[in-house]
Amino acid sequence: MKPGIHPAYGPVVFRDRAANYAFLTRSTMTSDKTIDWEDGKTYPVVDVEISHVNHPFYTGTARVLDTAGRVERFERRYGRRGAN
């Protein structure tokens, strides 16, 4: 790797305020805000809107849309294209 062209890579806390959950990982993201972590050290904190704790895919609350039923309902209402 070329020196001097890559961003700094270090520990960062990502905090999901909606789920009241935070986790420490390494990232190139930075922030002016800091947080005192469980190990007694201070780390930059990045607030995120959604994480694996409350995302519908990971929590099992995701819904599958019935696109075939929607297409059939549209065709019944407005007719098939080129049916005239």
PDB file of C-alpha atoms in Angstrom:
ATOM      1  CA  MET A   1       0.000   0.000   0.000  1.00  0.00           C
ATOM      2  CA  LYS A   2       1.206   3.484  -0.783  1.00  0.00           C
ATOM      3  CA  PRO A   3       1.918   5.536   2.335  1.00  0.00           C
ATOM      4  CA  GLY A   4      -0.015   8.754   2.936  1.00  0.00           C
ATOM      5  CA  ILE A   5      -3.001   8.150   0.630  1.00  0.00           C
ATOM      6  CA  HIS A   6      -5.240   6.022   2.855  1.00  0.00           C
ATOM      7  CA  PRO A   7      -7.545   7.391   5.576  1.00  0.00           C
ATOM      8  CA  ALA A   8      -6.812   6.644   9.204  1.00  0.00           C
ATOM      9  CA  TYR A   9      -8.290   3.318  10.354  1.00  0.00           C
ATOM     10  CA  GLY A  10      -9.070   3.056  14.025  1.00  0.00           C
ATOM     11  CA  PRO A  11     -11.601   2.171  16.717  1.00  0.00           C
ATOM     12  CA  VAL A  12     -15.034   3.838  16.453  1.00  0.00           C
ATOM     13  CA  VAL A  13     -18.287   3.323  18.369  1.00  0.00           C
ATOM     14  CA  PHE A  14     -21.436   3.082  16.249  1.00  0.00           C
ATOM     15  CA  ARG A  15     -24.557   3.976  18.231  1.00  0.00           C
ATOM     16  CA  ASP A  16     -28.125   3.168  17.201  1.00  0.00           C
ATOM     17  CA  ARG A  17     -30.217   5.582  19.239  1.00  0.00           C
ATOM     18  CA  ALA A  18     -33.560   4.049  18.186  1.00  0.00           C
ATOM     19  CA  ALA A  19     -32.615   0.659  19.648  1.00  0.00           C
ATOM     20  CA  ASN A  20     -30.408   2.034  22.448  1.00  0.00           C
ATOM     21  CA  TYR A  21     -27.532  -0.135  21.222  1.00  0.00           C
ATOM     22  CA  ALA A  22     -23.860   0.621  20.572  1.00  0.00           C
ATOM     23  CA  PHE A  23     -20.916  -1.444  19.415  1.00  0.00           C
ATOM     24  CA  LEU A  24     -17.202  -0.867  19.119  1.00  0.00           C
ATOM     25  CA  THR A  25     -15.487  -1.694  15.836  1.00  0.00           C
ATOM     26  CA  ARG A  26     -12.793  -0.346  13.562  1.00  0.00           C
ATOM     27  CA  SER A  27     -13.576   2.035  10.728  1.00  0.00           C
ATOM     28  CA  THR A  28     -12.261   4.942   8.684  1.00  0.00           C
ATOM     29  CA  MET A  29     -15.241   7.077   9.775  1.00  0.00           C
ATOM     30  CA  THR A  30     -14.553   9.800  12.299  1.00  0.00           C
ATOM     31  CA  SER A  31     -16.634  12.135  14.422  1.00  0.00           C
ATOM     32  CA  ASP A  32     -16.192  15.158  16.653  1.00  0.00           C
ATOM     33  CA  LYS A  33     -18.429  13.549  19.283  1.00  0.00           C
ATOM     34  CA  THR A  34     -16.853  11.101  21.715  1.00  0.00           C
ATOM     35  CA  ILE A  35     -18.100   8.518  24.185  1.00  0.00           C
ATOM     36  CA  ASP A  36     -16.554   6.852  27.218  1.00  0.00           C
ATOM     37  CA  TRP A  37     -16.665   3.121  26.522  1.00  0.00           C
ATOM     38  CA  GLU A  38     -16.866   0.183  28.928  1.00  0.00           C
ATOM     39  CA  ASP A  39     -13.090  -0.285  28.922  1.00  0.00           C
ATOM     40  CA  GLY A  40     -12.573   3.244  30.283  1.00  0.00           C
ATOM     41  CA  LYS A  41     -11.209   4.678  27.022  1.00  0.00           C
ATOM     42  CA  THR A  42     -12.755   7.485  24.975  1.00  0.00           C
ATOM     43  CA  TYR A  43     -13.681   6.757  21.356  1.00  0.00           C
ATOM     44  CA  PRO A  44     -15.311   8.777  18.569  1.00  0.00           C
ATOM     45  CA  VAL A  45     -19.009   7.946  18.232  1.00  0.00           C
ATOM     46  CA  VAL A  46     -21.065   7.827  15.007  1.00  0.00           C
ATOM     47  CA  ASP A  47     -24.864   7.851  15.344  1.00  0.00           C
ATOM     48  CA  VAL A  48     -26.701   5.639  12.845  1.00  0.00           C
ATOM     49  CA  GLU A  49     -30.420   5.494  12.070  1.00  0.00           C
ATOM     50  CA  ILE A  50     -30.701   1.733  11.800  1.00  0.00           C
ATOM     51  CA  SER A  51     -28.558  -1.259  12.718  1.00  0.00           C
ATOM     52  CA  HIS A  52     -28.874  -5.016  12.808  1.00  0.00           C
ATOM     53  CA  VAL A  53     -30.765  -4.735  16.106  1.00  0.00           C
ATOM     54  CA  ASN A  54     -33.855  -3.082  14.614  1.00  0.00           C
ATOM     55  CA  HIS A  55     -33.565  -3.748  10.867  1.00  0.00           C
ATOM     56  CA  PRO A  56     -36.595  -5.742   9.590  1.00  0.00           C
ATOM     57  CA  PHE A  57     -34.445  -8.230   7.667  1.00  0.00           C
ATOM     58  CA  TYR A  58     -32.395  -9.218  10.713  1.00  0.00           C
ATOM     59  CA  THR A  59     -35.261  -9.150  13.212  1.00  0.00           C
ATOM     60  CA  GLY A  60     -37.520 -11.375  11.110  1.00  0.00           C
ATOM     61  CA  THR A  61     -40.261  -8.776  10.704  1.00  0.00           C
ATOM     62  CA  ALA A  62     -39.641  -8.217   6.990  1.00  0.00           C
ATOM     63  CA  ARG A  63     -42.685  -8.579   4.754  1.00  0.00           C
ATOM     64  CA  VAL A  64     -42.643 -10.033   1.262  1.00  0.00           C
ATOM     65  CA  LEU A  65     -44.702  -8.013  -1.180  1.00  0.00           C
ATOM     66  CA  ASP A  66     -47.117  -9.879  -3.410  1.00  0.00           C
ATOM     67  CA  THR A  67     -46.092  -8.300  -6.708  1.00  0.00           C
ATOM     68  CA  ALA A  68     -47.806 -10.954  -8.832  1.00  0.00           C
ATOM     69  CA  GLY A  69     -51.137 -10.241  -7.130  1.00  0.00           C
ATOM     70  CA  ARG A  70     -50.704  -6.521  -7.703  1.00  0.00           C
ATOM     71  CA  VAL A  71     -50.035  -7.031 -11.412  1.00  0.00           C
ATOM     72  CA  GLU A  72     -53.100  -9.261 -11.799  1.00  0.00           C
ATOM     73  CA  ARG A  73     -55.281  -6.762  -9.952  1.00  0.00           C
ATOM     74  CA  PHE A  74     -54.009  -3.937 -12.190  1.00  0.00           C
ATOM     75  CA  GLU A  75     -54.727  -5.980 -15.334  1.00  0.00           C
ATOM     76  CA  ARG A  76     -58.272  -6.769 -14.125  1.00  0.00           C
ATOM     77  CA  ARG A  77     -58.946  -3.117 -13.459  1.00  0.00           C
ATOM     78  CA  TYR A  78     -57.430  -1.581 -16.549  1.00  0.00           C
ATOM     79  CA  GLY A  79     -57.134  -4.501 -18.958  1.00  0.00           C
ATOM     80  CA  ARG A  80     -54.089  -6.077 -20.476  1.00  0.00           C
ATOM     81  CA  ARG A  81     -51.847  -4.024 -22.681  1.00  0.00           C
ATOM     82  CA  GLY A  82     -52.623  -4.593 -26.357  1.00  0.00           C
ATOM     83  CA  ALA A  83     -55.807  -6.581 -25.627  1.00  0.00           C
ATOM     84  CA  ASN A  84     -57.935  -4.257 -27.804  1.00  0.00           C
TER      85      ASN A  84
END
